[in-house]
CSV table of C-alpha atoms in Angstrom, one decimal:
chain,number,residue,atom,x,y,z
T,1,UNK,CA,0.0,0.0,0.0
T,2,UNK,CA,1.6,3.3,-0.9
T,3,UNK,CA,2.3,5.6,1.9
T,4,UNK,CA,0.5,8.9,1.8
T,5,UNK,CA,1.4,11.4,4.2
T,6,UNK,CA,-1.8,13.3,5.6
T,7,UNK,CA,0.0,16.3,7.2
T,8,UNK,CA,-0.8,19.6,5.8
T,9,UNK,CA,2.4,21.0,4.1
T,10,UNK,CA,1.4,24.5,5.2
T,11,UNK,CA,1.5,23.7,8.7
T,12,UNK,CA,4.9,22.4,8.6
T,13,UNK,CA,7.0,25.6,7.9
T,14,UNK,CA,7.3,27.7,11.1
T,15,UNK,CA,5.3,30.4,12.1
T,16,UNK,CA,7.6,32.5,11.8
T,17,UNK,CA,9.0,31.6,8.1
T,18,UNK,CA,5.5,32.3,7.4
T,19,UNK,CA,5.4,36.1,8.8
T,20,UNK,CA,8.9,36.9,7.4
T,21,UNK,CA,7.9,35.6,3.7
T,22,UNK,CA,4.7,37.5,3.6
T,23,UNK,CA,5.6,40.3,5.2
T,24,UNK,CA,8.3,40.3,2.9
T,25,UNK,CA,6.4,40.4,-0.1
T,26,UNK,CA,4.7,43.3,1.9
T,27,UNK,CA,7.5,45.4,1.6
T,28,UNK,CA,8.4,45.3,-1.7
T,29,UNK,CA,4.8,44.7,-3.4
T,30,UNK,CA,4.8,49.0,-4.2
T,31,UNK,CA,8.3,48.9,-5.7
T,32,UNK,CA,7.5,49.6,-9.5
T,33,UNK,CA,10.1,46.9,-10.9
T,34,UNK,CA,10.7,46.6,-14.5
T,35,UNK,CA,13.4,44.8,-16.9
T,36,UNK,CA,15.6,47.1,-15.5
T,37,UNK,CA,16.4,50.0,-13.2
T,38,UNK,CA,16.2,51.3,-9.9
T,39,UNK,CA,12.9,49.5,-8.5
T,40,UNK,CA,14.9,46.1,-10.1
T,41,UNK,CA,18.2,47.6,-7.4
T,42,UNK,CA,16.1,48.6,-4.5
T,43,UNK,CA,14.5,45.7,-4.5
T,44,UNK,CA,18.1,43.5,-4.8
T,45,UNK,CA,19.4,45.4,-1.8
T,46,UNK,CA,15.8,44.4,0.4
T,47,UNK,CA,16.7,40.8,-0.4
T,48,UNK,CA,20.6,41.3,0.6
T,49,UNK,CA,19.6,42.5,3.8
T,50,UNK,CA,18.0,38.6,4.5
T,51,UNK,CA,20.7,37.0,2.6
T,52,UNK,CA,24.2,39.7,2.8
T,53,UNK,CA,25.8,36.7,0.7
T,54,UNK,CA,23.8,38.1,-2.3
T,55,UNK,CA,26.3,39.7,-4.7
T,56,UNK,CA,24.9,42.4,-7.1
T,57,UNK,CA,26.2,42.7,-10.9
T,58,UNK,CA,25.5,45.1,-13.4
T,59,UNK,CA,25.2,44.6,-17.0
T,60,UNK,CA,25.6,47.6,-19.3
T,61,UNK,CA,23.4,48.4,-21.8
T,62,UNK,CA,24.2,47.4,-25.6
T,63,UNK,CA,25.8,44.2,-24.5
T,64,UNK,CA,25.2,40.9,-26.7
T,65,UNK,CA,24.0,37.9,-25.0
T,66,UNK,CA,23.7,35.0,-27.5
T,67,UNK,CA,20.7,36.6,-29.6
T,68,UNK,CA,19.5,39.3,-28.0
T,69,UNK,CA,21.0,42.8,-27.0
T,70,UNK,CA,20.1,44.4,-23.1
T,71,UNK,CA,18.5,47.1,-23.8
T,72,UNK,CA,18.8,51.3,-22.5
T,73,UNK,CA,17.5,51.4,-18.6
T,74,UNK,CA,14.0,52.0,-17.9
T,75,UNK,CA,13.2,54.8,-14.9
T,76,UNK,CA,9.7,56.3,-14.2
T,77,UNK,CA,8.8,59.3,-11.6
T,78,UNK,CA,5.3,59.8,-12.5
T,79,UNK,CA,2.6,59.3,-14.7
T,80,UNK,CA,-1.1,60.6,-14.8
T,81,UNK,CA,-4.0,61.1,-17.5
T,82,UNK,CA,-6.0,64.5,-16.7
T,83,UNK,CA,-9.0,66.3,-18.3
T,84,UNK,CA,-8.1,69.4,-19.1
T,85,UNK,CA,-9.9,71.3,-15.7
T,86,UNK,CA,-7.0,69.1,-14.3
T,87,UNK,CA,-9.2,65.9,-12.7
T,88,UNK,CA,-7.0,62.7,-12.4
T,89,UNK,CA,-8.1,60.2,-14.4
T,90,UNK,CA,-5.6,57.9,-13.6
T,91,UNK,CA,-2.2,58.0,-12.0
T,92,UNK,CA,1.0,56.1,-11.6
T,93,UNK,CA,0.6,56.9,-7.5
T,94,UNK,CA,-2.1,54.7,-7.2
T,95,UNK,CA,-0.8,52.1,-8.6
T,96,UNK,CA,2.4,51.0,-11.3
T,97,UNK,CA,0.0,48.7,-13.5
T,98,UNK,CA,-1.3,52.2,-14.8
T,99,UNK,CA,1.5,52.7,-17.1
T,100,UNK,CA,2.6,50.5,-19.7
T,101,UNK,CA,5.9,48.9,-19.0
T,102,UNK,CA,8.9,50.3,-20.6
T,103,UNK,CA,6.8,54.0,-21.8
T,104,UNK,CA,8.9,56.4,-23.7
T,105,UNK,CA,8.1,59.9,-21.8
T,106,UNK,CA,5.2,62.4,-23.1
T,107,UNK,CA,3.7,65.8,-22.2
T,108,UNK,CA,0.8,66.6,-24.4
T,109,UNK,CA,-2.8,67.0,-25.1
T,110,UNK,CA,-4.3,64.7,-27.0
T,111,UNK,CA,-7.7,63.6,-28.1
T,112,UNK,CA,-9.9,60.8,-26.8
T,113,UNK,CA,-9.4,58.8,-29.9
T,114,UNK,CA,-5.6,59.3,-29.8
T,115,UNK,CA,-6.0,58.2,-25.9
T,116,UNK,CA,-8.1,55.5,-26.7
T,117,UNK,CA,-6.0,53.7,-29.0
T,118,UNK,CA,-2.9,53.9,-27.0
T,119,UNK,CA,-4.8,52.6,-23.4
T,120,UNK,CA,-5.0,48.9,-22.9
T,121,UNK,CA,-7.7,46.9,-20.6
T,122,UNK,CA,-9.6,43.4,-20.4
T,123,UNK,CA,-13.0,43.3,-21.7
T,124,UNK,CA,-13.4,40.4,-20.9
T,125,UNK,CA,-12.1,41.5,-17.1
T,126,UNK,CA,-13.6,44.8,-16.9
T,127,UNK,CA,-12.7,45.5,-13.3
T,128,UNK,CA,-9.4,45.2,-13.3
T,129,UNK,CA,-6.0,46.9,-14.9
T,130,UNK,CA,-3.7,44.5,-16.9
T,131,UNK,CA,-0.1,44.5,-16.6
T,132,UNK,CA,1.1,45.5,-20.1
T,133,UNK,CA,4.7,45.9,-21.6
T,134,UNK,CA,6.6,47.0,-24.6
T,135,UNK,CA,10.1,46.4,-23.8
T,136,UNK,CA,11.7,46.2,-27.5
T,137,UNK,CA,10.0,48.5,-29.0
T,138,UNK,CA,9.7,52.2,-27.9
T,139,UNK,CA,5.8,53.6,-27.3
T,140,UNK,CA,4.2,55.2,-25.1
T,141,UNK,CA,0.7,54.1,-23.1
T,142,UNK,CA,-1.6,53.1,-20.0
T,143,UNK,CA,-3.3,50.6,-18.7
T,144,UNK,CA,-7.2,51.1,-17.1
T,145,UNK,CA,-9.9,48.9,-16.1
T,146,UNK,CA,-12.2,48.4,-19.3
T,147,UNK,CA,-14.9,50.1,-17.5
T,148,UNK,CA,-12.9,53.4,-16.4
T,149,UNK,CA,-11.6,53.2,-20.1
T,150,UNK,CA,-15.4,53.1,-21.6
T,151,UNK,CA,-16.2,56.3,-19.2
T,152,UNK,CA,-14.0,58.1,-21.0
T,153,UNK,CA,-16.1,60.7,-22.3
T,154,UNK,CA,-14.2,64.1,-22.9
T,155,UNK,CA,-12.7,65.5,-25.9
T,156,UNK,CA,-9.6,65.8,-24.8
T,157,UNK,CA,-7.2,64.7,-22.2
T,158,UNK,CA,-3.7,65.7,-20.9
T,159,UNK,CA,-1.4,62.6,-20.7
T,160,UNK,CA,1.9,62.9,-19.1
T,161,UNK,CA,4.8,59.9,-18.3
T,162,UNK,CA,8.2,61.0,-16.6
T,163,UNK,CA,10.5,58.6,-17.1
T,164,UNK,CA,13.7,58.3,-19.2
T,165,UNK,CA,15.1,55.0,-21.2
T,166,UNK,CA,19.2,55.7,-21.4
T,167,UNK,CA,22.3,54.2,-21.6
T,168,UNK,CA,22.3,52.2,-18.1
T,169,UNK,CA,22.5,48.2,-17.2
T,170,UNK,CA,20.6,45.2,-15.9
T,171,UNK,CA,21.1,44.1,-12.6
T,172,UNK,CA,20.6,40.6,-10.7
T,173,UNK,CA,21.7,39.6,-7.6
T,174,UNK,CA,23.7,36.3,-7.0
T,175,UNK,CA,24.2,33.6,-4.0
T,176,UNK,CA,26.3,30.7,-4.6
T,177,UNK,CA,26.7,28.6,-1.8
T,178,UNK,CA,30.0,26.0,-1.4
T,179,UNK,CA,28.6,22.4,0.0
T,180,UNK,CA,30.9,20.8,2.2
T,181,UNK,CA,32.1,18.3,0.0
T,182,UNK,CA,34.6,20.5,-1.5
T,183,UNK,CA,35.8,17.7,-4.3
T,184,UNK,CA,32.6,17.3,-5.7
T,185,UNK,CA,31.5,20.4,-7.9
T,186,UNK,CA,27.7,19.2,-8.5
T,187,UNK,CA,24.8,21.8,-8.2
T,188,UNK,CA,21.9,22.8,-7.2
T,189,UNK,CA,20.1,25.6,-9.3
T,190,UNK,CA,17.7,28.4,-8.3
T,191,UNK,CA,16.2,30.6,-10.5
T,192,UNK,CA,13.5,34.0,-10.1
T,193,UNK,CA,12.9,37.2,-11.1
T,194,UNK,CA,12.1,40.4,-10.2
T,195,UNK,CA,11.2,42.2,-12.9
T,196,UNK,CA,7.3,42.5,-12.3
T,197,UNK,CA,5.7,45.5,-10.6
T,198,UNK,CA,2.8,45.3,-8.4
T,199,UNK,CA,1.8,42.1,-8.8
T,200,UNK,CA,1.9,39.4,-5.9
T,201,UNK,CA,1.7,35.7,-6.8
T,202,UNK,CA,3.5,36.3,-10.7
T,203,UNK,CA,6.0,37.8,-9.4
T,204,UNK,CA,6.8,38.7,-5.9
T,205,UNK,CA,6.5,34.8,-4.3
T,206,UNK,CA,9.3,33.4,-6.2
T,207,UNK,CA,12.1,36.0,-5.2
T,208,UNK,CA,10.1,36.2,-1.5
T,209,UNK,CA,10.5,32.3,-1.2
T,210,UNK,CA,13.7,31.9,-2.8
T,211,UNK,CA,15.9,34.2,-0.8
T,212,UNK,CA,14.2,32.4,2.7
T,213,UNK,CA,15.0,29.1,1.1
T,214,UNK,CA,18.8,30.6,0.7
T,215,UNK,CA,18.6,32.0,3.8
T,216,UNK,CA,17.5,28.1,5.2
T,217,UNK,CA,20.6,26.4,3.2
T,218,UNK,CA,23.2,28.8,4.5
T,219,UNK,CA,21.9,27.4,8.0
T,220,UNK,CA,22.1,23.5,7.3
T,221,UNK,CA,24.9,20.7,6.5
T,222,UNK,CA,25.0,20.8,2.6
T,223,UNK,CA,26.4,17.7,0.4
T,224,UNK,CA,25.9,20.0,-2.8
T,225,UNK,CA,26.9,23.5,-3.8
T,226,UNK,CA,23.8,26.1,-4.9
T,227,UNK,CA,23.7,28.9,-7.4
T,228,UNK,CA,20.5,30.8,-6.4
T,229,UNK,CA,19.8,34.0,-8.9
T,230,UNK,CA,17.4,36.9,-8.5
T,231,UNK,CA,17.2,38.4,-12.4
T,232,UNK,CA,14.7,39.7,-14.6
T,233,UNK,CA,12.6,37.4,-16.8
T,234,UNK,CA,14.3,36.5,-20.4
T,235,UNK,CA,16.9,39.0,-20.7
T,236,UNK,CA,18.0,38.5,-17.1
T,237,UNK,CA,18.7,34.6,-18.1
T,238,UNK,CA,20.1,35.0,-20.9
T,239,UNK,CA,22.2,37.6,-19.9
T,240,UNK,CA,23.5,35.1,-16.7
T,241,UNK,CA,23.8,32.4,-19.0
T,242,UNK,CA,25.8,34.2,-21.7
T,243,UNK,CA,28.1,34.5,-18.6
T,244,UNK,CA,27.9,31.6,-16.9
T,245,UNK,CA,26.8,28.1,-18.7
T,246,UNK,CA,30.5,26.9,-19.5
T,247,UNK,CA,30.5,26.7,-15.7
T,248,UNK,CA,27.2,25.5,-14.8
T,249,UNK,CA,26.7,22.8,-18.0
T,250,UNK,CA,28.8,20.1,-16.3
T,251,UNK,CA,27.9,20.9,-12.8
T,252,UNK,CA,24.4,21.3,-12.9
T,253,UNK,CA,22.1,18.3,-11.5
T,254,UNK,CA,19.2,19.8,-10.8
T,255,UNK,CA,17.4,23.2,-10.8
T,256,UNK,CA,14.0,25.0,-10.3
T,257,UNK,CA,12.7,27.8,-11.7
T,258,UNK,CA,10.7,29.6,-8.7
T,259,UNK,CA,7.4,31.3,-9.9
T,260,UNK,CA,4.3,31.5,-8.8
T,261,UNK,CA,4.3,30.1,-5.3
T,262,UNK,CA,2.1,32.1,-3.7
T,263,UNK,CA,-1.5,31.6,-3.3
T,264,UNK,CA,-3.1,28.6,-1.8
T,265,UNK,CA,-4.5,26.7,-4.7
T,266,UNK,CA,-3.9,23.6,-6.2
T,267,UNK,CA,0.3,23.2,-6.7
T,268,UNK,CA,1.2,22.7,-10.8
T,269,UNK,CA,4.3,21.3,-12.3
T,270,UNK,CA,6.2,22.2,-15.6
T,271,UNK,CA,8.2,19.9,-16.6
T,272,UNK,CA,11.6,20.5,-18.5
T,273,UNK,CA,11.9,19.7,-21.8
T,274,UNK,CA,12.8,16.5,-22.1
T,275,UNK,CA,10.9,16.0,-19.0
T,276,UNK,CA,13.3,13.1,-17.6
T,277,UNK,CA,15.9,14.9,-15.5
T,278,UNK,CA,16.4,14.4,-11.8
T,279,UNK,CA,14.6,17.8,-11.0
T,280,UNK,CA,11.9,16.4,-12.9
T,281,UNK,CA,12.0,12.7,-10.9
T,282,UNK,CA,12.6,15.2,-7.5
T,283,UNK,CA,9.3,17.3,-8.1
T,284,UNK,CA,7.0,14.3,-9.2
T,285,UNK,CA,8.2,12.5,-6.3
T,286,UNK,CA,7.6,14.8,-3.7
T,287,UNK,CA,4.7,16.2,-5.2
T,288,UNK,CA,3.2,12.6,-5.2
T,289,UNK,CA,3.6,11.7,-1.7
T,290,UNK,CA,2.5,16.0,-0.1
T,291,UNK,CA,0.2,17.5,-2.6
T,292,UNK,CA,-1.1,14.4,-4.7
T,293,UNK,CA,-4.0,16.8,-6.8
T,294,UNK,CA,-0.7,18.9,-8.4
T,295,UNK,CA,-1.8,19.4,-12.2
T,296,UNK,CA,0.6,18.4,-14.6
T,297,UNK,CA,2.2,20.7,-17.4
T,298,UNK,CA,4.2,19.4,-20.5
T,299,UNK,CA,7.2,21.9,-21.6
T,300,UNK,CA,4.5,22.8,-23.9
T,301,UNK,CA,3.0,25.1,-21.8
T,302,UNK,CA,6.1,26.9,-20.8
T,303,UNK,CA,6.6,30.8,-20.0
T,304,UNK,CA,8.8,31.5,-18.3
T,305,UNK,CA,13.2,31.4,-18.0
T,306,UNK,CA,12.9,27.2,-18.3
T,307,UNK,CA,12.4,28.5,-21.8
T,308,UNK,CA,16.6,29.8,-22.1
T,309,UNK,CA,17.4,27.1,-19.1
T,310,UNK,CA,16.0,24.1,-20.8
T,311,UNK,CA,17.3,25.4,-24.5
T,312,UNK,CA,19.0,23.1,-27.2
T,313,UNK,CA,22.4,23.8,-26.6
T,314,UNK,CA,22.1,25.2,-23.2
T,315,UNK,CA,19.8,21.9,-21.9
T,316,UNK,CA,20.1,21.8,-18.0
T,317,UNK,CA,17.9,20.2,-15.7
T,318,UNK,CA,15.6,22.9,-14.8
T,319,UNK,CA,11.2,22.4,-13.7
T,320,UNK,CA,9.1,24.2,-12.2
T,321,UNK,CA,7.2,23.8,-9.2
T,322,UNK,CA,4.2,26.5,-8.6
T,323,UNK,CA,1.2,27.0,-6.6
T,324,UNK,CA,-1.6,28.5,-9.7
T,325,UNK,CA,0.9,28.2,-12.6
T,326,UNK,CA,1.6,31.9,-15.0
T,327,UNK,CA,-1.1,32.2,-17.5
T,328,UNK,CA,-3.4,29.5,-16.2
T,329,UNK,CA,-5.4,31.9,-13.4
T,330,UNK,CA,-7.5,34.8,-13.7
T,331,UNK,CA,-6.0,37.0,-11.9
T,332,UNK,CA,-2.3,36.9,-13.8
T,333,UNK,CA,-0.7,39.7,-14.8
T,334,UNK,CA,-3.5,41.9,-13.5
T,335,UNK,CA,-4.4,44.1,-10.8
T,336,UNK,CA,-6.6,41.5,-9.3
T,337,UNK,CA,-2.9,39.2,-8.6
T,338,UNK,CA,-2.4,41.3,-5.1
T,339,UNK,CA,-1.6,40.5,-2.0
T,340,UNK,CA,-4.9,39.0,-0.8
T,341,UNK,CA,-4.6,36.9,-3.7
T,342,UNK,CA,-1.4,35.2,-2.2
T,343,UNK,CA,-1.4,34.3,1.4
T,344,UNK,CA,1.3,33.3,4.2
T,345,UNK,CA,0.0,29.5,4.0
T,346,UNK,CA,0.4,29.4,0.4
T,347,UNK,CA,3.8,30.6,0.7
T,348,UNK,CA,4.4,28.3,3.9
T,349,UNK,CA,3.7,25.4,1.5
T,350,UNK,CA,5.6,25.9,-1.5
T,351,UNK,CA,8.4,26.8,1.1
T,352,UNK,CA,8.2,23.4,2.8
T,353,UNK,CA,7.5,21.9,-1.2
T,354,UNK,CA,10.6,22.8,-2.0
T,355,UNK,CA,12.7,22.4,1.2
T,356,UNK,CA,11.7,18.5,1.2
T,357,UNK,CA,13.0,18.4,-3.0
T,358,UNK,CA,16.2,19.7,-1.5
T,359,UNK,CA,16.3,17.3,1.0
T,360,UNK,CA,15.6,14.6,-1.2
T,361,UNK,CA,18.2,15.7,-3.5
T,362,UNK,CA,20.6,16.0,-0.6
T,363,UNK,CA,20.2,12.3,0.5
T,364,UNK,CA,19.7,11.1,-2.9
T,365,UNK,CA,22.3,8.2,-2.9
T,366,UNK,CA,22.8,5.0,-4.7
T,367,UNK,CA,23.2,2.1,-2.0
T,368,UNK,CA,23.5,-1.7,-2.7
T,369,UNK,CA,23.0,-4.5,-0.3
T,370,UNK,CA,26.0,-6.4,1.3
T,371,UNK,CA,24.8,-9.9,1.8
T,372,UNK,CA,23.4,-12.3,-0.8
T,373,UNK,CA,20.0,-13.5,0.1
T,374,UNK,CA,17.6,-11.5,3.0
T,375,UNK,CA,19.5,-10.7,5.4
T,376,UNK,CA,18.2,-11.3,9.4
T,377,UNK,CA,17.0,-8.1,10.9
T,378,UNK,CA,16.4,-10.0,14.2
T,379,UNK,CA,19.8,-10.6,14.9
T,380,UNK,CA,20.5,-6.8,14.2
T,381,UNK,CA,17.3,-5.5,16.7
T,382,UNK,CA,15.6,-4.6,13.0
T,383,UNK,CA,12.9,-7.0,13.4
T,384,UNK,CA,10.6,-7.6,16.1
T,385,UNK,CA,10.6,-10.3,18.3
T,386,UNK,CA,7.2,-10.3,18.8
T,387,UNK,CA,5.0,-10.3,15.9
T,388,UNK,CA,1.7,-8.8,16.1
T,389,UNK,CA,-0.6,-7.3,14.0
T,390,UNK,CA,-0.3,-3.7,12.8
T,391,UNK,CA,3.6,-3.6,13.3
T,392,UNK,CA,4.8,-4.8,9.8
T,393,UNK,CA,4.1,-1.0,7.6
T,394,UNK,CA,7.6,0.4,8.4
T,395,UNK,CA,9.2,-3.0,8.4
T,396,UNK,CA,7.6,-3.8,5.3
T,397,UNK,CA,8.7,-0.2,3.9
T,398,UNK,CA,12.8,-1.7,5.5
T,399,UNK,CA,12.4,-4.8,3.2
T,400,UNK,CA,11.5,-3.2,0.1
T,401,UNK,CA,14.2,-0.9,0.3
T,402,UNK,CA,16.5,-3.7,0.6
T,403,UNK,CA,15.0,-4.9,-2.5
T,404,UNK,CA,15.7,-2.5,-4.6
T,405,UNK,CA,19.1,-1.8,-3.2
T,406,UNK,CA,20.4,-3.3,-5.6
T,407,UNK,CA,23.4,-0.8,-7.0
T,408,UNK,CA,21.3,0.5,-9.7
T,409,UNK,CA,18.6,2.3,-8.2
T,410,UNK,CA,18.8,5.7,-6.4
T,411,UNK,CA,16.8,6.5,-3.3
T,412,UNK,CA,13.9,8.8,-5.6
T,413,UNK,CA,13.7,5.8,-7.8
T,414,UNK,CA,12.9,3.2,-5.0
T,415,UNK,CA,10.6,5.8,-3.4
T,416,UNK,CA,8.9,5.8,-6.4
T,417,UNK,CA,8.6,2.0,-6.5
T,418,UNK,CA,8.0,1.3,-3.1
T,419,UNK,CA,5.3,4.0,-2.7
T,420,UNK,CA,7.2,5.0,0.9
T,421,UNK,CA,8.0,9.1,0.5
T,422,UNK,CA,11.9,9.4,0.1
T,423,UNK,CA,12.7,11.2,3.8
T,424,UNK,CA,11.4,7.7,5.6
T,425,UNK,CA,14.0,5.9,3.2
T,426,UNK,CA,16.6,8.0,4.4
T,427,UNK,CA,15.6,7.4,7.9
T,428,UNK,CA,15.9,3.7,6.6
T,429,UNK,CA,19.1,3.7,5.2
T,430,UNK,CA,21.0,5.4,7.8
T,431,UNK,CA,19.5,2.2,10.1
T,432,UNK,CA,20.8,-0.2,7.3
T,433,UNK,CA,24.5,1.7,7.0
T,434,UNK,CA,25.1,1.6,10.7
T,435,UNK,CA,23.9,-2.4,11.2
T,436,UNK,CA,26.6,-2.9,7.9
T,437,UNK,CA,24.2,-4.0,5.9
T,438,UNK,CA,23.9,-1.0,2.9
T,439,UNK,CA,26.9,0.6,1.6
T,440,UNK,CA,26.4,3.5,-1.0
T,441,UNK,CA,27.8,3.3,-4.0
């Protein structure tokens, strides 16, 4: 019978993990954040306060990385739409979604039509703004709720954006962690970003969660070394990768992109390309035995940065764990994804989600029985004496370890065969290593 463990995974992370994540994300939710920038730096510098390990690099504009170019540095001070008796119709004070991402500056009069056809909305969602950019291409615009944009009923309107797009860089923040096996160079790979404004579940719970989870490694016995990064979406991975992949290729073993980990629905999973890697075995496992309804996404459905991670060419092991999965809820990239729409148990379980994958990649070993035959548990006080109904589940669970033990299979793989959730194994096999019977290979 396969073990399923009935424990809540939100009540597992610590009170007080909880309060700092969310309160956290309270902070920087009014930080207008773009591709890059200043909200992009002040935001860098809030997370290097919880983790000072963080290092902080700039890339200049103009500079090639593989196929694309970083663009000029995106800044806004203000930004408002006015009738012309000088009543706010909207403004970038009450809240960053109002202008579209990336605006060239303007200062003119214009008339409705003109404002019209350069204001986006959601019919479909009439209540709230949508989050809009134009990053490669220079334009000017606003967002509004449908139904503010269909009350628009003057002739004609004063629009104004102060911001400037100049010769500048893109920033992302860095944490790379040694593990204590010095000899072995193998990886662990985080990835978010932080290049969204006001928006709470897509994206403020990945970099929110991901600098605790740093913040968590840097405080426990580590076989593997971890390269956690904080960068804006697309040209942020690119532009680290450009950098970086002749080092991380061959070290790699496993890696997560971190979005979407915030609100307490159903939790989803995007699976790499090729779908087969040990990040992908990791999240399937652990997702099985803790959150069992997860909804399952082929690299089809991709989005986000396991688009550059999982590239041919580039090809590392990089999934995705998330809570409502980017693009598939109705509140992404709108106003509506705020911070009631994520909450502190949401972000309590993704947190302990992906603490127990790191785990399980931590005690992921290969072990291989050292007897022919079942060996006697009696004789080695793993077996009781007296046998009695109800007492065989974690001795059963022992044996089919010892089954599979067989110098081919790795712990996630006999989890997966056994049905027993991979931190009992390792409970298991630490019993079977000091009675001499495993060894790991």
């Amino acid at each position: 019978m396969e073990h399923t463990p009935s424990t809540h995974l939100e009540e597992k992370c610590s009170l007080e993990h909880i309060r700092e994540i969310y309160n956290l994300a309270i902070r920087l939710f009014p930080i207008c954040r773009s591709i890059t920038g200043d909200g992009v730096r002040q935001t860098l510098h809030i997370l290097q306060e919880i983790v000072p390990q963080m290092t902080i690099h700039e890339v200049p504009s103009g500079t090639q990385v593989f196929d694309w170019i970083v663009p000029p540095e995106w800044n806004i001070r203000d930004a408002y739409i006015e009738d012309l008796e000088g009543n706010r119709v909207i403004s970038f004070t009450d809240s960053n979604l109002h202008v579209l991402g990336y605006s060239a500056p303007v200062d003119k009069l214009v008339t409705r039509e003109e404002l019209l056809s350069m204001t986006y909305s959601l019919p479909e969602q009439p209540d709230v703004i949508p989050y809009v950019t134009s990053y490669y291409k220079e334009r000017s615009g606003f967002c509004m709720a449908e139904k503010q944009k269909l009350s628009l009923d003057k002739d004609r309107y004063h629009i104004y954006i102060d911001s400037d797009l100049k010769e500048g860089s893109l920033t992302y923040g860095e944490i790379l962690i040694p593990g204590q096996a010095r000899e072995d160079r193998n990886e662990i790979f985080l990835s978010t970003y932080i290049c969204h404004p006001s928006m709470a579940n897509n994206e403020l719970s990945g970099p929110c969660l991901t600098i605790y989870l740093a913040k968590w490694l840097l405080e426990q016995p580590r076989r593997f070394s971890y390269r956690i990064i904080f960068i804006p979406e697309t040209i942020g991975s690119l532009a680290y990768l450009s950098r970086n992949i002749d080092d991380m290729k061959p070290h790699t073993i496993a890696g997560f992109n971190v979005t979407c980990v915030g609100d307490n629905r159903t939790y989803s999973y995007l699976a790499s390309r090729c779908g087969n890697t040990l990040a992908d075995r990791t999240a399937k496992n652990i997702l099985r035995f803790y959150a069992p309804d997860y909804i399952s996404y082929s690299f089809l459905k991709r989005g986000s940065d396991e688009r550059q991670y999982c590239a041919p060419g580039i090809d590392l092991p990089v999934c995705s764990i998330c809570r409502s999965k980017y693009g598939e809820y109705p509140e992404y990239h709108t106003s509506a994804d705020n911070l009631d729409f994520i909450s502190p148990q949401g972000l309590g379980g993704s947190f302990d989600l992906y603490r127990k994958c790191l785990e399980a990649l931590e005690g992921n070993h290969i072990y291989k029985i050292k007897c022919l035959g079942e060996p006697q548990l009696g004789k080695r006080g793993l077996y009781p004496t007296i046998s009695q109904k109800g007492q065989y589940d974690d001795i059963t669970s022992m044996m089919n370890f010892i089954a599979y033990a067989d110098g081919t299979n790795d712990l996630i793989a006999i989890s997966d065969i056994i049905g027993t959730p991979v931190e009992q194994l390792i409970d298991i096999a630490e019993k079977l290593i000091a009675a001499g019977l495993i060894v790991k290979c």
